[in-house]
mmCIF file of C-alpha atoms in Angstrom:
data_model
loop_
_atom_site.group_PDB
_atom_site.id
_atom_site.type_symbol
_atom_site.label_atom_id
_atom_site.label_comp_id
_atom_site.label_asym_id
_atom_site.label_seq_id
_atom_site.Cartn_x
_atom_site.Cartn_y
_atom_site.Cartn_z
ATOM 1 C CA MET A 1008 0.000 0.000 0.000
ATOM 2 C CA VAL A 1009 1.185 3.492 -0.855
ATOM 3 C CA PHE A 1010 -0.141 6.659 0.778
ATOM 4 C CA PHE A 1011 -0.651 9.614 -1.551
ATOM 5 C CA PHE A 1012 -1.039 13.279 -0.617
ATOM 6 C CA THR A 1013 -1.596 16.455 -2.613
ATOM 7 C CA SER A 1014 0.393 19.570 -1.769
ATOM 8 C CA SER A 1015 -1.042 23.081 -1.794
ATOM 9 C CA HIS A 1016 0.729 23.463 -5.159
ATOM 10 C CA GLY A 1017 -1.076 20.414 -6.536
ATOM 11 C CA HIS A 1018 2.014 18.206 -6.501
ATOM 12 C CA THR A 1019 1.809 14.540 -5.568
ATOM 13 C CA LEU A 1020 3.607 13.415 -2.406
ATOM 14 C CA TYR A 1021 3.737 9.730 -1.527
ATOM 15 C CA MET A 1022 5.231 7.297 0.970
ATOM 16 C CA GLY A 1023 5.178 3.606 1.791
ATOM 17 C CA LYS A 1024 3.248 2.034 4.643
ATOM 18 C CA ASP A 1025 6.355 0.435 6.165
ATOM 19 C CA LYS A 1026 10.041 -0.262 5.527
ATOM 20 C CA TYR A 1027 9.250 -3.186 3.243
ATOM 21 C CA GLU A 1028 7.187 -1.034 0.949
ATOM 22 C CA ASN A 1029 9.955 1.543 1.090
ATOM 23 C CA GLU A 1030 12.118 -1.012 -0.691
ATOM 24 C CA ASP A 1031 9.764 -0.988 -3.672
ATOM 25 C CA LEU A 1032 9.643 2.796 -3.688
ATOM 26 C CA ILE A 1033 13.433 2.896 -3.736
ATOM 27 C CA LYS A 1034 13.542 0.401 -6.587
ATOM 28 C CA TYR A 1035 10.760 1.776 -8.756
ATOM 29 C CA GLY A 1036 11.095 5.532 -8.414
ATOM 30 C CA LEU A 1037 11.099 7.976 -11.310
ATOM 31 C CA ASP A 1038 13.502 10.630 -12.528
ATOM 32 C CA LEU A 1039 10.849 13.179 -11.471
ATOM 33 C CA ASP A 1040 11.039 12.148 -7.797
ATOM 34 C CA VAL A 1041 12.714 13.870 -4.864
ATOM 35 C CA TRP A 1042 13.252 11.740 -1.726
ATOM 36 C CA PHE A 1043 12.920 13.046 1.865
ATOM 37 C CA HIS A 1044 13.943 11.513 5.202
ATOM 38 C CA VAL A 1045 14.418 12.747 8.758
ATOM 39 C CA GLU A 1046 18.113 13.198 9.403
ATOM 40 C CA SER A 1047 19.717 10.598 11.696
ATOM 41 C CA LEU A 1048 16.337 9.238 12.841
ATOM 42 C CA SER A 1049 13.981 6.523 11.680
ATOM 43 C CA SER A 1050 11.189 7.907 9.517
ATOM 44 C CA ALA A 1051 8.990 7.278 6.521
ATOM 45 C CA HIS A 1052 10.464 7.766 3.057
ATOM 46 C CA VAL A 1053 8.503 10.606 1.518
ATOM 47 C CA TYR A 1054 8.724 11.360 -2.189
ATOM 48 C CA LEU A 1055 7.784 14.455 -4.114
ATOM 49 C CA ARG A 1056 6.836 13.795 -7.719
ATOM 50 C CA GLN A 1057 7.653 16.848 -9.772
ATOM 51 C CA ARG A 1058 5.839 17.814 -12.929
ATOM 52 C CA GLU A 1059 7.319 17.346 -16.373
ATOM 53 C CA GLY A 1060 9.410 20.350 -17.347
ATOM 54 C CA GLU A 1061 10.101 21.584 -13.813
ATOM 55 C CA SER A 1062 13.687 22.287 -12.829
ATOM 56 C CA LYS A 1063 15.447 19.246 -11.427
ATOM 57 C CA LYS A 1064 17.830 21.384 -9.410
ATOM 58 C CA LEU A 1065 17.190 20.864 -5.722
ATOM 59 C CA ASP A 1066 17.999 24.497 -5.008
ATOM 60 C CA ASP A 1067 15.118 25.542 -7.292
ATOM 61 C CA LEU A 1068 12.419 23.807 -5.227
ATOM 62 C CA ASP A 1069 9.718 26.178 -4.051
ATOM 63 C CA PRO A 1070 10.276 26.910 -0.322
ATOM 64 C CA ALA A 1071 6.611 26.356 0.573
ATOM 65 C CA LEU A 1072 6.524 23.023 -1.258
ATOM 66 C CA LEU A 1073 9.813 22.029 0.339
ATOM 67 C CA ASN A 1074 8.382 22.814 3.773
ATOM 68 C CA GLU A 1075 5.294 20.679 3.143
ATOM 69 C CA CYS A 1076 7.466 17.684 2.195
ATOM 70 C CA ALA A 1077 9.647 18.203 5.268
ATOM 71 C CA GLN A 1078 6.621 18.576 7.573
ATOM 72 C CA LEU A 1079 5.122 15.354 6.243
ATOM 73 C CA VAL A 1080 8.267 13.302 6.723
ATOM 74 C CA LYS A 1081 8.803 14.754 10.213
ATOM 75 C CA ALA A 1082 5.226 13.906 11.212
ATOM 76 C CA ASN A 1083 5.815 10.329 10.074
ATOM 77 C CA SER A 1084 8.861 9.772 12.247
ATOM 78 C CA ILE A 1085 8.179 8.271 15.690
ATOM 79 C CA GLU A 1086 11.026 10.210 17.280
ATOM 80 C CA GLY A 1087 11.021 13.198 14.955
ATOM 81 C CA SER A 1088 7.321 13.902 15.433
ATOM 82 C CA LYS A 1089 7.917 14.452 19.152
ATOM 83 C CA LEU A 1090 10.538 17.118 18.541
ATOM 84 C CA LYS A 1091 9.792 20.799 18.091
ATOM 85 C CA GLN A 1092 12.258 20.862 15.225
ATOM 86 C CA CYS A 1093 14.547 18.450 13.439
ATOM 87 C CA GLY A 1094 16.694 18.137 10.363
ATOM 88 C CA VAL A 1095 15.414 16.659 7.116
ATOM 89 C CA VAL A 1096 17.613 15.481 4.258
ATOM 90 C CA TYR A 1097 16.546 15.259 0.637
ATOM 91 C CA THR A 1098 17.978 14.329 -2.738
ATOM 92 C CA ARG A 1099 16.807 13.197 -6.127
ATOM 93 C CA TRP A 1100 15.633 9.594 -6.381
ATOM 94 C CA ALA A 1101 18.356 8.857 -8.957
ATOM 95 C CA ASN A 1102 20.983 9.686 -6.326
ATOM 96 C CA LEU A 1103 19.779 6.970 -3.938
ATOM 97 C CA LYS A 1104 22.128 4.012 -3.598
ATOM 98 C CA LYS A 1105 21.034 0.587 -2.423
ATOM 99 C CA THR A 1106 23.534 -2.240 -1.919
ATOM 100 C CA GLY A 1107 22.993 -5.870 -0.950
ATOM 101 C CA ASP A 1108 24.543 -5.488 2.496
ATOM 102 C CA MET A 1109 22.103 -2.766 3.573
ATOM 103 C CA ALA A 1110 19.210 -3.507 5.913
ATOM 104 C CA VAL A 1111 15.610 -3.333 4.706
ATOM 105 C CA GLY A 1112 14.654 0.302 4.207
ATOM 106 C CA GLN A 1113 18.248 1.506 4.553
ATOM 107 C CA ILE A 1114 19.623 3.708 1.803
ATOM 108 C CA GLY A 1115 22.751 5.628 0.865
ATOM 109 C CA TYR A 1116 23.824 8.121 -1.802
ATOM 110 C CA HIS A 1117 25.771 7.857 -5.007
ATOM 111 C CA ASP A 1118 27.048 11.384 -4.404
ATOM 112 C CA ILE A 1119 26.756 12.943 -0.942
ATOM 113 C CA LYS A 1120 27.285 16.376 -2.488
ATOM 114 C CA LYS A 1121 23.923 16.061 -4.225
ATOM 115 C CA GLN A 1122 22.100 15.834 -0.911
ATOM 116 C CA ARG A 1123 20.508 18.833 0.791
ATOM 117 C CA GLN A 1124 19.385 19.511 4.369
ATOM 118 C CA ILE A 1125 16.678 21.647 5.886
ATOM 119 C CA LEU A 1126 15.722 22.431 9.476
ATOM 120 C CA VAL A 1127 11.968 22.065 9.906
ATOM 121 C CA VAL A 1128 9.920 23.419 12.800
ATOM 122 C CA LYS A 1129 6.734 21.526 13.657
ATOM 123 C CA ASP A 1130 3.663 22.975 11.967
ATOM 124 C CA LYS A 1131 0.531 20.931 12.662
ATOM 125 C CA ALA A 1132 -1.606 23.054 10.334
ATOM 126 C CA VAL A 1133 0.488 22.065 7.306
ATOM 127 C CA VAL A 1134 0.378 18.390 8.272
ATOM 128 C CA ASN A 1135 -3.382 18.497 8.862
ATOM 129 C CA ASP A 1136 -3.947 20.058 5.440
ATOM 130 C CA LEU A 1137 -1.918 17.303 3.815
ATOM 131 C CA ASN A 1138 -3.667 14.546 5.760
ATOM 132 C CA ARG A 1139 -7.018 15.773 4.477
ATOM 133 C CA THR A 1140 -5.842 14.878 0.952
ATOM 134 C CA LYS A 1141 -4.538 11.432 1.924
ATOM 135 C CA THR A 1142 -5.513 8.398 -0.148
ATOM 136 C CA GLU A 1143 -4.390 4.762 -0.066
ATOM 137 C CA THR A 1144 -3.798 2.776 -3.246
ATOM 138 C CA TYR A 1145 -1.879 -0.220 -4.553
ATOM 139 C CA PRO A 1146 -0.158 1.100 -7.683
ATOM 140 C CA ASP A 1147 1.848 -1.115 -10.020
ATOM 141 C CA LEU A 1148 5.110 0.705 -9.385
ATOM 142 C CA ARG A 1149 7.050 -1.380 -11.887
ATOM 143 C CA ALA A 1150 4.553 -0.633 -14.671
ATOM 144 C CA VAL A 1151 4.602 3.087 -13.883
ATOM 145 C CA GLN A 1152 8.390 3.123 -14.034
ATOM 146 C CA GLU A 1153 8.485 1.155 -17.291
ATOM 147 C CA GLU A 1154 5.989 3.536 -18.862
ATOM 148 C CA ARG A 1155 8.106 6.504 -17.832
ATOM 149 C CA MET A 1156 11.273 4.886 -19.150
ATOM 150 C CA ALA A 1157 9.578 4.223 -22.495
ATOM 151 C CA ILE A 1158 8.661 7.913 -22.744
ATOM 152 C CA LEU A 1159 12.230 8.967 -21.955
ATOM 153 C CA ARG A 1160 13.649 6.559 -24.544
ATOM 154 C CA ALA A 1161 11.265 7.895 -27.187
ATOM 155 C CA GLU A 1162 12.220 11.483 -26.352
ATOM 156 C CA LYS A 1163 15.924 10.609 -26.528
ATOM 157 C CA THR A 1164 15.492 8.912 -29.907
ATOM 158 C CA ALA A 1165 13.549 11.882 -31.266
ATOM 159 C CA ALA A 1166 16.188 14.306 -29.984
ATOM 160 C CA LYS A 1167 18.962 12.328 -31.673
ATOM 161 C CA ARG A 1168 17.010 12.244 -34.925
ATOM 162 C CA GLU A 1169 16.424 16.005 -34.810
ATOM 163 C CA GLN A 1170 20.090 16.628 -34.022
ATOM 164 C CA ALA A 1171 21.177 14.471 -36.960
ATOM 165 C CA GLN A 1172 18.803 16.364 -39.265
ATOM 166 C CA ARG A 1173 20.134 19.727 -38.069
ATOM 167 C CA GLU A 1174 23.720 18.612 -38.606
ATOM 168 C CA LYS A 1175 22.820 17.384 -42.102
ATOM 169 C CA GLU A 1176 21.220 20.704 -43.020
ATOM 170 C CA GLU A 1177 24.138 22.681 -41.582
ATOM 171 C CA ARG A 1178 26.634 20.539 -43.492
ATOM 172 C CA LYS A 1179 24.680 21.048 -46.729
ATOM 173 C CA ALA A 1180 24.566 24.819 -46.146
ATOM 174 C CA ARG A 1181 28.352 24.932 -45.605
ATOM 175 C CA GLU A 1182 28.966 22.910 -48.770
ATOM 176 C CA GLU A 1183 26.690 25.161 -50.824
ATOM 177 C CA ALA A 1184 28.374 28.272 -49.438
ATOM 178 C CA ALA A 1185 31.810 26.861 -50.263
ATOM 179 C CA GLU A 1186 30.678 25.958 -53.788
ATOM 180 C CA LEU A 1187 29.279 29.468 -54.307
ATOM 181 C CA ARG A 1188 32.542 31.055 -53.162
ATOM 182 C CA SER A 1189 34.475 28.802 -55.530
ATOM 183 C CA TYR A 1190 32.149 29.703 -58.429
ATOM 184 C CA LYS A 1191 32.468 33.431 -57.788
ATOM 185 C CA SER A 1192 36.252 33.215 -57.649
ATOM 186 C CA LEU A 1193 36.270 32.152 -61.302
ATOM 187 C CA PHE A 1194 34.766 35.492 -62.336
ATOM 188 C CA GLU A 1195 35.750 37.862 -59.579
ATOM 189 C CA GLY A 1196 39.323 36.829 -58.944
ATOM 190 C CA PRO A 1197 42.363 39.064 -59.788
ATOM 191 C CA VAL A 1198 43.398 39.286 -63.486
ATOM 192 C CA THR A 1199 46.632 37.341 -64.032
ATOM 193 C CA GLU A 1200 49.332 38.336 -66.515
ATOM 194 C CA ALA A 1201 48.417 35.423 -68.753
ATOM 195 C CA ALA A 1202 44.794 36.452 -68.751
ATOM 196 C CA ALA A 1203 45.762 40.035 -69.555
ATOM 197 C CA VAL A 1204 47.897 38.943 -72.523
ATOM 198 C CA SER A 1205 45.059 36.753 -73.719
ATOM 199 C CA ASN A 1206 42.610 39.613 -73.478
ATOM 200 C CA LYS A 1207 44.970 41.885 -75.430
ATOM 201 C CA GLY A 1208 45.272 39.244 -78.103
ATOM 202 C CA VAL A 1209 41.526 39.012 -78.458
ATOM 203 C CA ALA A 1210 41.218 42.793 -78.671
ATOM 204 C CA ALA A 1211 43.959 42.979 -81.315
ATOM 205 C CA SER A 1212 42.291 40.252 -83.353
ATOM 206 C CA VAL A 1213 38.987 42.121 -83.256
ATOM 207 C CA ASP A 1214 40.648 45.396 -84.291
ATOM 208 C CA GLN A 1215 42.455 43.699 -87.211
ATOM 209 C CA SER A 1216 39.235 42.078 -88.440
ATOM 210 C CA ALA A 1217 37.417 45.395 -88.325
ATOM 211 C CA ALA A 1218 40.185 47.117 -90.314
ATOM 212 C CA GLU A 1219 40.105 44.447 -92.999
ATOM 213 C CA GLU A 1220 36.333 44.738 -93.315
ATOM 214 C CA PHE A 1221 36.669 48.534 -93.604
ATOM 215 C CA GLU A 1222 39.240 48.207 -96.426
ATOM 216 C CA ASP A 1223 37.041 45.733 -98.290
ATOM 217 C CA ASP A 1224 34.246 48.268 -98.406
ATOM 218 C CA PHE A 1225 36.385 50.636 -100.473
ATOM 219 C CA MET A 1226 38.008 48.160 -102.853
#
């Protein structure tokens, strides 16, 4: 079972019922997901599912949305919920690292530098608002992930095809420009000595022919 919530921004937040379901969430997350957990304490794994096209930079997350995610994960920590304030860590789902020697529900990072921290002060009003949107479902997480991966593959293929077409058109334009420059050089290039002599010869031949025709008219 997965619990779903809707933020005040209309974003989907979700978390597993227990640590065993957290394993599936870790395994079948999406590139759109941001993971939240109470720092140094046991807690639920809360995920924010961003919308397509939103910035994937953690530092660009809306502060109000970030606070809602942090409040939810704090409220779902046995120890953290009792504290007035506590730290919450978050990172993108793709940065989560799971190895075979880790306990159920335990997780690490591929790159610790891509993790962020926030200090959250208990706000029951925010948690109550989120709980009013709570639903329980049994989604096919694998199918959802596969569908997303298929979309990403299609977008990548289309991008490569468009890039190849652009490169082809640019190459053709360069070749045509080079051919035009070469063609113009035949007519607009500097007059060489040989060409000048040739031109003089043609002019002299024309003048001689004209003189002969003139003489014939009077003979």
